[in-house]
């Protein structure tokens, strides 16, 4: 990370705290590792991102509906999905520092170092050996590689390692009063399974016809071995997922469609296309027949924000097997090849899965600017969040120019009408310039000032966040100006 990008990231993190976007969880108790709380403006921004996703996925598609399934589910679900046996990372501890690492990441870091030192042959060979060991779940092999390549703990500097062990990422707890094995339940590590186990409920009660989708936004929990980079890797986070059920054999075309549609959703916010890229998975999970990540250029490099996966009929078939309940769909449409109905089958699934917290961070980083406003006479600068108006936590701030002469009353009168439709802030403290800066820092698109002239002709001054330009308008026009500015049409059309 270069100095300037490192600084940008640090500045965004401290800005997020200072202005009530993101706080460390349990801060007064020195925090809880990799758990965060969203503050007064952060939760507004997060809600607006959710609304944008929900509208784009559910409201804009007649054949997609949304659900809200429980975090706790029958423990058998996680056996069927493969999470109990396979949702784990290989970890290793250094006996001198007592620090824990992911064995595969230590080796990945070593490969990067070989590449940097121009030792491409060594890097390629190690990559092959690592892939093979991971595929075969050869934990002894992983440790042998760590020893053979003389990897030392960055903290203690020693090579005094424990054996490599599998570490399951699922959190578990007990349900009910009696603590025995039968009562173990997991905190879901993904929201998708809540959709799979409800797919027939939704299909039947909603008379859905294939192809159709089910969307959901909700919390997911993973006991990540190493959590780092602020809200990129958390132990409690939020996902926005959509499972799209299709006729077997059509998954390729639907995969391409969703891959494209999802990137368009990101770009509609006005982000420069060069900030995004697709990353194709070359090593596919055993159940997948295609997988792409949508990556964003964070200050610390390109990183996954969203995954598009073609999951075949793996999950539904597994649930059919484990639950003994039919997961088949009857497709009455006529197959032109056989001139008979397609009949009964287990649908294939295309999944789009985006991390809300990573989307939040991306949005903050994209919007954050420290703008130099210096002139020849004086030095000046401001911190501004250039958020899309649809996402901005506060849509407009209303200021009386001074705290007397009936201006506060007039400002409140204007506010009382507008607040029925928009999230607004009223501020009368400090000089106008200071108030502008506070609103710039939280991304408020416009500020509305009420002055003595307002009392005479009912006009107000609007000051725009991005251009800092001002104009005088009739107060009766405010509803339309604000409405046009924050209309979801601007993003969805
Ligand atoms: P990674 O490789 O970064 O661990 P993943 O491939 O395990 O991610 P998925 O299981 O595909 O991630 O989850 C879908 C999305 O959920 C990811 O694209 C990411 O945005 C988000 N996500 C996954 N794990 C976390 C986490 N620990 N904290 C925050 N967001 C996460």
Short mmCIF file of C-alpha atoms and ligand atoms in Angstrom, two decimals:
data_model
loop_
_atom_site.label_atom_id
_atom_site.label_comp_id
_atom_site.label_asym_id
_atom_site.label_seq_id
_atom_site.Cartn_x
_atom_site.Cartn_y
_atom_site.Cartn_z
CA UNK A 1 0.00 0.00 0.00
CA UNK A 2 1.50 3.35 -0.98
CA UNK A 3 1.62 6.11 1.58
CA UNK A 4 -1.22 8.10 0.05
CA UNK A 5 -3.63 5.17 -0.27
CA UNK A 6 -2.71 3.98 3.21
CA UNK A 7 -3.48 7.47 4.47
CA UNK A 8 -6.76 7.62 2.55
CA UNK A 9 -7.90 4.40 4.19
CA UNK A 10 -6.89 5.62 7.66
CA UNK A 11 -8.66 8.92 7.06
CA UNK A 12 -11.86 7.21 5.96
CA UNK A 13 -11.83 5.03 9.08
CA UNK A 14 -11.35 7.99 11.40
CA UNK A 15 -13.92 10.04 9.51
CA UNK A 16 -16.40 7.16 9.84
CA UNK A 17 -15.95 7.27 13.60
CA UNK A 18 -15.82 11.03 14.07
CA UNK A 19 -19.03 11.63 12.12
CA UNK A 20 -21.14 8.78 13.50
CA UNK A 21 -20.92 6.25 10.69
CA UNK A 22 -19.06 3.27 12.21
CA UNK A 23 -17.92 2.57 15.77
CA UNK A 24 -15.91 -0.30 17.16
CA UNK A 25 -18.30 -2.59 19.03
CA UNK A 26 -18.07 -2.43 22.85
CA UNK A 27 -15.52 0.34 22.55
CA UNK A 28 -15.59 1.34 26.23
CA UNK A 29 -14.51 -2.22 27.03
CA UNK A 30 -11.65 -1.93 24.53
CA UNK A 31 -13.72 -3.36 21.71
CA UNK A 32 -14.67 -6.79 20.45
CA UNK A 33 -12.45 -7.98 17.65
CA UNK A 34 -13.91 -7.74 14.14
CA UNK A 35 -17.33 -6.59 15.36
CA UNK A 36 -18.60 -3.10 14.56
CA UNK A 37 -21.61 -0.90 15.23
CA UNK A 38 -23.18 1.51 12.79
CA UNK A 39 -23.87 4.96 14.16
CA UNK A 40 -26.58 7.52 13.45
CA UNK A 41 -25.48 8.34 9.90
CA UNK A 42 -23.97 4.93 9.17
CA UNK A 43 -27.24 3.16 9.79
CA UNK A 44 -29.06 5.61 7.48
CA UNK A 45 -26.49 5.04 4.73
CA UNK A 46 -26.67 1.28 5.24
CA UNK A 47 -30.47 1.34 5.05
CA UNK A 48 -30.31 3.35 1.83
CA UNK A 49 -27.92 0.83 0.25
CA UNK A 50 -30.30 -1.95 1.28
CA UNK A 51 -33.25 -0.08 -0.23
CA UNK A 52 -31.35 0.43 -3.49
CA UNK A 53 -30.56 -3.30 -3.67
CA UNK A 54 -34.07 -4.39 -2.68
CA UNK A 55 -35.76 -2.09 -5.19
CA UNK A 56 -33.39 -3.10 -7.98
CA UNK A 57 -33.78 -6.82 -7.31
CA UNK A 58 -37.35 -7.23 -6.05
CA UNK A 59 -39.36 -4.24 -7.19
CA UNK A 60 -37.81 -4.11 -10.68
CA UNK A 61 -38.28 -7.84 -11.35
CA UNK A 62 -41.78 -9.28 -11.47
CA UNK A 63 -40.36 -12.76 -10.99
CA UNK A 64 -38.28 -12.02 -7.87
CA UNK A 65 -39.74 -11.85 -4.37
CA UNK A 66 -38.11 -11.15 -1.02
CA UNK A 67 -38.19 -13.06 2.26
CA UNK A 68 -36.79 -12.68 5.76
CA UNK A 69 -35.83 -16.05 7.22
CA UNK A 70 -34.63 -16.75 10.77
CA UNK A 71 -30.96 -16.76 11.76
CA UNK A 72 -31.43 -20.03 13.67
CA UNK A 73 -32.24 -23.04 11.53
CA UNK A 74 -32.45 -26.78 11.99
CA UNK A 75 -28.87 -28.06 12.52
CA UNK A 76 -29.36 -30.68 9.80
CA UNK A 77 -29.46 -27.86 7.24
CA UNK A 78 -25.77 -27.24 7.84
CA UNK A 79 -24.98 -30.92 7.45
CA UNK A 80 -26.85 -31.01 4.16
CA UNK A 81 -25.19 -27.84 2.87
CA UNK A 82 -21.73 -29.19 3.67
CA UNK A 83 -20.91 -26.47 6.21
CA UNK A 84 -20.50 -28.80 9.22
CA UNK A 85 -17.92 -30.93 7.43
CA UNK A 86 -16.32 -28.42 5.13
CA UNK A 87 -16.75 -24.76 6.12
CA UNK A 88 -13.36 -24.44 7.70
CA UNK A 89 -9.95 -22.87 7.26
CA UNK A 90 -6.63 -24.58 8.00
CA UNK A 91 -4.97 -22.79 10.91
CA UNK A 92 -1.58 -22.96 12.58
CA UNK A 93 -0.23 -21.37 15.78
CA UNK A 94 3.23 -20.12 16.51
CA UNK A 95 4.24 -21.49 19.92
CA UNK A 96 6.44 -18.51 20.80
CA UNK A 97 4.11 -15.65 19.96
CA UNK A 98 0.87 -17.62 20.52
CA UNK A 99 -0.41 -15.97 17.35
CA UNK A 100 -2.76 -17.85 15.09
CA UNK A 101 -2.54 -17.80 11.29
CA UNK A 102 -4.29 -19.32 8.34
CA UNK A 103 -1.83 -21.85 6.96
CA UNK A 104 -2.93 -21.21 3.37
CA UNK A 105 -2.47 -17.44 3.79
CA UNK A 106 1.07 -17.84 5.12
CA UNK A 107 1.86 -19.83 1.97
CA UNK A 108 0.05 -17.35 -0.29
CA UNK A 109 2.12 -14.54 1.24
CA UNK A 110 5.28 -16.53 0.57
CA UNK A 111 4.25 -17.00 -3.07
CA UNK A 112 3.77 -13.23 -3.38
CA UNK A 113 7.23 -12.67 -1.92
CA UNK A 114 8.79 -15.11 -4.40
CA UNK A 115 7.07 -13.25 -7.22
CA UNK A 116 8.32 -9.88 -5.97
CA UNK A 117 11.87 -11.25 -5.79
CA UNK A 118 11.60 -12.48 -9.38
CA UNK A 119 11.58 -16.15 -8.36
CA UNK A 120 8.69 -17.05 -10.65
CA UNK A 121 9.54 -20.74 -10.92
CA UNK A 122 9.54 -21.15 -7.16
CA UNK A 123 6.26 -19.22 -6.90
CA UNK A 124 4.55 -21.37 -9.51
CA UNK A 125 5.72 -24.63 -7.99
CA UNK A 126 4.62 -23.63 -4.51
CA UNK A 127 1.24 -22.51 -5.84
CA UNK A 128 0.74 -25.95 -7.41
CA UNK A 129 1.75 -27.73 -4.22
CA UNK A 130 -0.52 -25.50 -2.14
CA UNK A 131 -3.50 -26.09 -4.45
CA UNK A 132 -2.94 -29.82 -4.32
CA UNK A 133 -2.64 -29.88 -0.50
CA UNK A 134 -5.83 -27.80 -0.13
CA UNK A 135 -7.73 -29.98 -2.58
CA UNK A 136 -6.71 -33.17 -0.77
CA UNK A 137 -7.23 -31.46 2.62
CA UNK A 138 -3.70 -32.59 3.40
CA UNK A 139 -2.98 -30.74 6.65
CA UNK A 140 0.36 -32.47 7.22
CA UNK A 141 1.33 -31.47 3.69
CA UNK A 142 0.52 -27.83 4.45
CA UNK A 143 2.75 -27.87 7.51
CA UNK A 144 5.54 -29.55 5.53
CA UNK A 145 5.33 -26.73 2.96
CA UNK A 146 5.53 -24.09 5.69
CA UNK A 147 8.65 -25.77 7.12
CA UNK A 148 10.24 -26.49 3.74
CA UNK A 149 9.90 -22.84 2.67
CA UNK A 150 11.26 -21.66 6.00
CA UNK A 151 8.28 -19.47 6.79
CA UNK A 152 8.76 -17.67 10.11
CA UNK A 153 6.16 -15.96 12.27
CA UNK A 154 6.35 -12.21 11.53
CA UNK A 155 5.82 -11.49 15.24
CA UNK A 156 8.24 -13.86 17.01
CA UNK A 157 10.47 -14.47 14.03
CA UNK A 158 10.64 -18.19 14.89
CA UNK A 159 9.59 -21.34 13.04
CA UNK A 160 8.24 -23.05 16.13
CA UNK A 161 4.84 -24.06 14.69
CA UNK A 162 2.04 -26.30 15.94
CA UNK A 163 0.41 -28.83 13.61
CA UNK A 164 -2.12 -27.51 11.12
CA UNK A 165 -5.72 -28.05 12.21
CA UNK A 166 -9.06 -27.44 10.53
CA UNK A 167 -11.00 -24.66 12.18
CA UNK A 168 -14.73 -24.53 11.51
CA UNK A 169 -15.95 -20.98 10.94
CA UNK A 170 -19.48 -21.53 12.22
CA UNK A 171 -20.52 -20.15 15.60
CA UNK A 172 -22.66 -22.49 17.63
CA UNK A 173 -24.84 -22.08 20.66
CA UNK A 174 -27.45 -24.10 22.54
CA UNK A 175 -31.17 -23.95 22.10
CA UNK A 176 -33.46 -24.90 24.98
CA UNK A 177 -32.72 -25.51 28.64
CA UNK A 178 -30.89 -28.83 28.47
CA UNK A 179 -27.35 -28.61 27.22
CA UNK A 180 -26.62 -31.73 25.23
CA UNK A 181 -25.47 -32.29 21.67
CA UNK A 182 -28.97 -32.53 20.26
CA UNK A 183 -29.59 -28.90 21.13
CA UNK A 184 -26.65 -27.36 19.30
CA UNK A 185 -27.72 -24.72 16.80
CA UNK A 186 -25.55 -22.61 14.54
CA UNK A 187 -25.61 -18.93 13.76
CA UNK A 188 -26.01 -19.00 9.98
CA UNK A 189 -22.77 -18.38 8.07
CA UNK A 190 -24.76 -17.32 4.97
CA UNK A 191 -28.35 -16.30 4.29
CA UNK A 192 -28.71 -18.53 1.22
CA UNK A 193 -29.81 -21.69 3.04
CA UNK A 194 -32.86 -19.87 4.44
CA UNK A 195 -33.90 -19.34 0.83
CA UNK A 196 -33.24 -22.93 -0.32
CA UNK A 197 -35.29 -24.50 2.46
CA UNK A 198 -38.18 -22.11 1.73
CA UNK A 199 -38.11 -22.27 -2.05
CA UNK A 200 -41.14 -24.54 -2.37
CA UNK A 201 -43.11 -22.58 0.25
CA UNK A 202 -42.54 -19.42 -1.76
CA UNK A 203 -43.08 -21.11 -5.12
CA UNK A 204 -46.42 -22.62 -4.05
CA UNK A 205 -47.80 -19.72 -2.00
CA UNK A 206 -46.73 -17.18 -4.63
CA UNK A 207 -47.59 -19.38 -7.64
CA UNK A 208 -44.12 -18.63 -8.98
CA UNK A 209 -43.10 -20.06 -12.35
CA UNK A 210 -39.55 -20.94 -13.26
CA UNK A 211 -37.42 -18.93 -13.82
CA UNK A 212 -37.93 -17.03 -10.57
CA UNK A 213 -35.83 -15.61 -7.77
CA UNK A 214 -35.93 -15.19 -4.00
CA UNK A 215 -34.03 -12.35 -2.36
CA UNK A 216 -33.05 -11.77 1.22
CA UNK A 217 -31.04 -9.30 3.32
CA UNK A 218 -29.76 -10.43 6.68
CA UNK A 219 -27.02 -11.06 9.17
CA UNK A 220 -24.45 -13.82 8.76
CA UNK A 221 -21.78 -14.94 11.24
CA UNK A 222 -18.33 -16.39 10.64
CA UNK A 223 -15.67 -16.97 13.23
CA UNK A 224 -12.93 -15.70 10.90
CA UNK A 225 -9.46 -16.87 11.96
CA UNK A 226 -7.93 -13.54 11.16
CA UNK A 227 -10.10 -10.51 10.90
CA UNK A 228 -8.57 -7.44 9.35
CA UNK A 229 -9.08 -4.37 7.24
CA UNK A 230 -11.88 -2.75 9.22
CA UNK A 231 -15.33 -3.85 8.02
CA UNK A 232 -13.97 -5.97 5.14
CA UNK A 233 -13.70 -9.11 7.26
CA UNK A 234 -16.04 -9.14 10.22
CA UNK A 235 -17.30 -11.90 12.47
CA UNK A 236 -20.86 -10.56 12.29
CA UNK A 237 -21.84 -9.03 8.97
CA UNK A 238 -24.72 -8.60 6.58
CA UNK A 239 -25.38 -10.16 3.20
CA UNK A 240 -27.78 -9.33 0.40
CA UNK A 241 -28.38 -12.53 -1.52
CA UNK A 242 -30.62 -13.64 -4.35
CA UNK A 243 -31.13 -17.22 -5.51
CA UNK A 244 -32.49 -17.52 -9.02
CA UNK A 245 -34.11 -20.87 -9.86
CA UNK A 246 -33.83 -21.96 -13.49
CA UNK A 247 -34.50 -24.93 -15.75
CA UNK A 248 -31.47 -27.27 -15.90
CA UNK A 249 -29.48 -26.57 -19.03
CA UNK A 250 -30.28 -22.82 -19.05
CA UNK A 251 -27.90 -21.93 -16.20
CA UNK A 252 -25.11 -20.62 -18.47
CA UNK A 253 -27.24 -17.91 -20.07
CA UNK A 254 -28.76 -16.88 -16.72
CA UNK A 255 -25.31 -16.78 -15.19
CA UNK A 256 -24.14 -14.37 -17.90
CA UNK A 257 -27.24 -12.24 -17.44
CA UNK A 258 -26.82 -11.88 -13.68
CA UNK A 259 -23.11 -11.27 -13.96
CA UNK A 260 -23.82 -8.32 -16.24
CA UNK A 261 -26.88 -7.05 -14.34
CA UNK A 262 -25.07 -6.98 -11.03
CA UNK A 263 -22.12 -4.97 -12.33
CA UNK A 264 -24.58 -2.49 -13.87
CA UNK A 265 -26.15 -2.06 -10.42
CA UNK A 266 -22.76 -1.01 -9.04
CA UNK A 267 -21.94 1.30 -11.94
CA UNK A 268 -25.31 3.10 -11.84
CA UNK A 269 -24.04 4.84 -8.69
CA UNK A 270 -21.61 6.73 -10.90
CA UNK A 271 -18.45 4.85 -9.93
CA UNK A 272 -15.67 4.88 -12.53
CA UNK A 273 -15.79 1.50 -14.36
CA UNK A 274 -12.03 1.09 -13.95
CA UNK A 275 -12.58 0.73 -10.21
CA UNK A 276 -14.30 -2.60 -10.82
CA UNK A 277 -13.23 -5.88 -12.34
CA UNK A 278 -14.47 -9.44 -12.62
CA UNK A 279 -12.40 -12.22 -11.15
CA UNK A 280 -13.10 -15.69 -12.45
CA UNK A 281 -12.73 -18.63 -10.08
CA UNK A 282 -10.58 -21.20 -11.78
CA UNK A 283 -10.80 -23.63 -8.88
CA UNK A 284 -14.51 -24.22 -8.47
CA UNK A 285 -16.25 -25.55 -5.38
CA UNK A 286 -17.42 -29.13 -5.96
CA UNK A 287 -21.04 -28.02 -6.47
CA UNK A 288 -20.40 -25.00 -8.73
CA UNK A 289 -20.19 -24.97 -12.51
CA UNK A 290 -19.16 -21.31 -12.81
CA UNK A 291 -18.19 -18.54 -10.38
CA UNK A 292 -17.13 -14.92 -10.74
CA UNK A 293 -16.38 -12.28 -8.15
CA UNK A 294 -17.04 -8.61 -8.66
CA UNK A 295 -13.99 -6.89 -7.18
CA UNK A 296 -13.49 -3.26 -6.20
CA UNK A 297 -10.21 -1.38 -6.15
CA UNK A 298 -9.91 -0.67 -2.40
CA UNK A 299 -6.91 1.35 -1.13
CA UNK A 300 -5.31 -1.99 -0.20
CA UNK A 301 -5.93 -3.57 -3.62
CA UNK A 302 -8.75 -5.27 -5.52
CA UNK A 303 -11.00 -7.21 -3.17
CA UNK A 304 -14.22 -9.20 -3.58
CA UNK A 305 -17.46 -7.32 -2.92
CA UNK A 306 -19.89 -9.68 -4.54
CA UNK A 307 -19.94 -13.25 -5.81
CA UNK A 308 -22.00 -14.60 -8.72
CA UNK A 309 -22.18 -18.38 -8.50
CA UNK A 310 -23.78 -21.07 -10.60
CA UNK A 311 -24.57 -23.62 -7.87
CA UNK A 312 -26.22 -26.33 -10.02
CA UNK A 313 -28.90 -28.33 -8.15
CA UNK A 314 -26.46 -29.16 -5.36
CA UNK A 315 -28.19 -27.45 -2.41
CA UNK A 316 -31.75 -28.48 -3.27
CA UNK A 317 -30.68 -32.08 -3.97
CA UNK A 318 -28.85 -32.22 -0.66
CA UNK A 319 -31.93 -30.94 1.19
CA UNK A 320 -34.07 -33.52 -0.60
CA UNK A 321 -31.68 -36.21 0.56
CA UNK A 322 -31.34 -35.03 4.17
CA UNK A 323 -35.00 -34.08 4.75
CA UNK A 324 -36.64 -36.83 2.72
CA UNK A 325 -38.94 -34.16 1.26
CA UNK A 326 -39.37 -33.75 -2.48
CA UNK A 327 -37.66 -30.61 -3.73
CA UNK A 328 -38.92 -31.03 -7.29
CA UNK A 329 -40.73 -28.45 -9.32
CA UNK A 330 -43.31 -29.40 -11.93
CA UNK A 331 -42.75 -27.46 -15.13
CA UNK A 332 -45.88 -27.54 -17.32
CA UNK A 333 -44.26 -25.79 -20.28
CA UNK A 334 -43.81 -27.74 -23.47
CA UNK A 335 -40.28 -28.75 -24.41
CA UNK A 336 -40.00 -28.11 -28.17
CA UNK A 337 -37.59 -31.03 -28.50
CA UNK A 338 -39.96 -33.67 -27.11
CA UNK A 339 -43.27 -31.79 -27.55
CA UNK A 340 -44.08 -32.86 -23.98
CA UNK A 341 -44.05 -30.84 -20.73
CA UNK A 342 -40.65 -30.45 -19.15
CA UNK A 343 -42.22 -32.16 -16.12
CA UNK A 344 -40.56 -32.71 -12.74
CA UNK A 345 -37.03 -31.60 -11.99
CA UNK A 346 -34.89 -30.01 -9.30
CA UNK A 347 -34.11 -26.48 -10.50
CA UNK A 348 -30.60 -25.18 -11.01
CA UNK A 349 -29.59 -22.07 -9.09
CA UNK A 350 -27.70 -18.91 -9.95
CA UNK A 351 -26.77 -16.94 -6.85
CA UNK A 352 -25.77 -13.31 -6.44
CA UNK A 353 -24.27 -12.61 -3.03
CA UNK A 354 -23.06 -9.17 -1.98
CA UNK A 355 -21.60 -8.16 1.37
CA UNK A 356 -23.47 -5.11 2.62
CA UNK A 357 -20.60 -3.98 4.86
CA UNK A 358 -18.06 -4.17 2.03
CA UNK A 359 -20.51 -2.22 -0.16
CA UNK A 360 -20.80 0.35 2.64
CA UNK A 361 -17.02 0.73 2.91
CA UNK A 362 -16.65 0.98 -0.85
CA UNK A 363 -19.30 3.70 -0.92
CA UNK A 364 -17.55 5.69 1.83
CA UNK A 365 -14.15 5.39 0.16
CA UNK A 366 -15.55 6.41 -3.21
CA UNK A 367 -17.35 9.42 -1.78
CA UNK A 368 -14.60 10.68 0.52
CA UNK A 369 -12.65 13.72 -0.64
CA UNK A 370 -10.37 16.17 1.10
CA UNK A 371 -10.78 19.14 -1.17
CA UNK A 372 -8.29 21.96 -1.30
CA UNK A 373 -10.14 25.27 -1.48
CA UNK A 374 -7.15 27.55 -1.00
CA UNK A 375 -7.03 30.87 -2.80
CA UNK A 376 -4.15 33.30 -3.13
CA UNK A 377 -5.38 35.10 -0.03
CA UNK A 378 -5.91 32.18 2.29
CA UNK A 379 -5.51 28.47 2.78
CA UNK A 380 -8.71 26.48 3.06
CA UNK A 381 -9.96 22.96 2.67
CA UNK A 382 -13.02 20.83 3.36
CA UNK A 383 -13.84 17.16 3.80
CA UNK A 384 -16.79 16.21 1.67
CA UNK A 385 -18.64 12.95 1.17
CA UNK A 386 -19.87 13.00 -2.41
CA UNK A 387 -22.55 10.37 -1.83
CA UNK A 388 -25.23 9.77 -4.42
CA UNK A 389 -28.27 11.77 -3.15
CA UNK A 390 -30.32 8.54 -2.99
CA UNK A 391 -27.80 7.11 -0.52
CA UNK A 392 -27.08 10.27 1.49
CA UNK A 393 -28.11 9.82 5.16
CA UNK A 394 -29.55 13.35 5.37
CA UNK A 395 -31.24 14.71 2.25
CA UNK A 396 -31.20 18.38 3.23
CA UNK A 397 -30.28 20.60 6.17
CA UNK A 398 -32.35 23.63 7.08
CA UNK A 399 -30.73 26.66 8.70
CA UNK A 400 -32.14 29.93 9.97
CA UNK A 401 -29.45 32.51 9.14
CA UNK A 402 -29.60 33.79 12.73
CA UNK A 403 -31.35 32.60 15.87
CA UNK A 404 -33.87 35.46 16.13
CA UNK A 405 -36.30 37.73 14.27
CA UNK A 406 -38.69 34.83 13.64
CA UNK A 407 -36.20 33.02 11.34
CA UNK A 408 -36.08 29.79 13.44
CA UNK A 409 -39.89 29.65 13.39
CA UNK A 410 -39.99 30.11 9.62
CA UNK A 411 -37.27 27.47 9.10
CA UNK A 412 -39.17 25.01 11.29
CA UNK A 413 -42.37 25.69 9.37
CA UNK A 414 -40.60 24.75 6.10
CA UNK A 415 -39.00 21.73 7.73
CA UNK A 416 -42.28 20.42 9.18
CA UNK A 417 -43.74 20.12 5.69
CA UNK A 418 -40.67 18.53 4.09
CA UNK A 419 -39.88 16.05 6.84
CA UNK A 420 -42.95 14.01 5.94
CA UNK A 421 -41.09 12.89 2.82
CA UNK A 422 -37.40 13.41 3.51
CA UNK A 423 -34.85 12.81 6.26
CA UNK A 424 -33.77 16.35 7.24
CA UNK A 425 -31.62 18.10 9.82
CA UNK A 426 -32.29 21.42 11.50
CA UNK A 427 -29.26 23.41 12.65
CA UNK A 428 -29.03 26.90 14.10
CA UNK A 429 -25.74 26.72 15.99
CA UNK A 430 -22.51 28.33 14.69
CA UNK A 431 -21.85 30.46 11.63
CA UNK A 432 -23.38 29.33 8.33
CA UNK A 433 -19.97 28.37 6.91
CA UNK A 434 -19.34 25.96 9.75
CA UNK A 435 -22.77 24.43 9.35
CA UNK A 436 -22.11 23.88 5.64
CA UNK A 437 -18.87 22.05 6.45
CA UNK A 438 -20.57 19.75 8.95
CA UNK A 439 -23.16 18.81 6.34
CA UNK A 440 -20.48 18.31 3.65
CA UNK A 441 -18.75 15.87 5.98
CA UNK A 442 -21.83 13.66 6.25
CA UNK A 443 -22.71 13.98 2.56
CA UNK A 444 -25.89 16.10 2.72
CA UNK A 445 -26.59 17.12 -0.91
CA UNK A 446 -28.18 20.53 -0.17
CA UNK A 447 -28.48 23.08 2.59
CA UNK A 448 -31.44 25.43 2.75
CA UNK A 449 -31.02 28.81 4.46
CA UNK A 450 -33.88 30.97 5.72
CA UNK A 451 -33.09 34.69 6.05
CA UNK A 452 -34.95 37.99 6.46
CA UNK A 453 -35.94 38.06 2.81
CA UNK A 454 -37.71 34.71 3.32
CA UNK A 455 -40.14 36.45 5.66
CA UNK A 456 -40.97 38.94 2.92
CA UNK A 457 -41.14 36.86 -0.26
CA UNK A 458 -40.95 33.21 0.88
CA UNK A 459 -37.70 32.55 -0.99
CA UNK A 460 -34.76 30.62 0.47
CA UNK A 461 -31.13 30.04 -0.49
CA UNK A 462 -30.10 26.59 -1.61
CA UNK A 463 -26.41 25.71 -1.38
CA UNK A 464 -25.23 22.63 -3.25
CA UNK A 465 -22.71 20.27 -1.64
CA UNK A 466 -20.79 19.36 -4.79
CA UNK A 467 -20.42 22.74 -6.49
CA UNK A 468 -20.84 24.91 -3.38
CA UNK A 469 -22.94 27.16 -5.65
CA UNK A 470 -25.95 28.96 -4.24
CA UNK A 471 -29.28 29.92 -5.72
CA UNK A 472 -32.44 31.57 -4.51
CA UNK A 473 -35.68 29.66 -4.97
CA UNK A 474 -39.29 29.89 -3.90
CA UNK A 475 -39.80 27.77 -0.76
CA UNK A 476 -42.82 26.15 -2.42
CA UNK A 477 -40.48 24.58 -5.00
CA UNK A 478 -38.40 22.75 -2.38
CA UNK A 479 -40.54 19.66 -2.31
CA UNK A 480 -40.13 19.16 -6.05
CA UNK A 481 -36.41 20.00 -6.07
CA UNK A 482 -35.72 17.51 -3.28
CA UNK A 483 -38.08 14.92 -4.71
CA UNK A 484 -36.34 15.01 -8.11
CA UNK A 485 -32.93 14.88 -6.54
CA UNK A 486 -33.48 11.81 -4.37
CA UNK A 487 -35.90 9.93 -6.62
CA UNK A 488 -34.96 6.25 -7.01
CA UNK A 489 -35.67 6.78 -10.71
CA UNK A 490 -32.22 8.33 -10.94
CA UNK A 491 -30.70 4.94 -10.12
CA UNK A 492 -33.24 2.42 -11.31
CA UNK A 493 -34.13 3.79 -14.74
P1 LIG B 1 -13.71 -14.02 1.18
O1 LIG B 1 -13.05 -14.87 0.11
O2 LIG B 1 -13.35 -12.57 1.11
O3 LIG B 1 -13.62 -14.60 2.55
P2 LIG B 1 -16.08 -15.43 0.54
O4 LIG B 1 -15.75 -15.91 -0.83
O5 LIG B 1 -15.98 -16.35 1.69
O6 LIG B 1 -15.26 -14.08 0.85
P3 LIG B 1 -18.90 -15.52 0.12
O7 LIG B 1 -19.09 -16.69 0.98
O8 LIG B 1 -19.00 -15.66 -1.35
O9 LIG B 1 -17.51 -14.80 0.52
O10 LIG B 1 -19.89 -14.38 0.65
C1 LIG B 1 -20.49 -13.42 -0.20
C2 LIG B 1 -20.12 -12.00 0.18
O11 LIG B 1 -20.24 -11.79 1.58
C3 LIG B 1 -18.67 -11.65 -0.13
O12 LIG B 1 -18.54 -11.22 -1.46
C4 LIG B 1 -18.38 -10.53 0.84
O13 LIG B 1 -18.80 -9.27 0.30
C5 LIG B 1 -19.27 -10.84 2.02
N1 LIG B 1 -18.49 -11.41 3.13
C6 LIG B 1 -18.03 -12.68 3.27
N2 LIG B 1 -17.37 -12.84 4.42
C7 LIG B 1 -17.39 -11.63 5.04
C8 LIG B 1 -16.88 -11.16 6.30
N3 LIG B 1 -16.24 -11.94 7.14
N4 LIG B 1 -17.10 -9.85 6.61
C9 LIG B 1 -17.77 -9.04 5.78
N5 LIG B 1 -18.27 -9.44 4.60
C10 LIG B 1 -18.10 -10.72 4.22
#
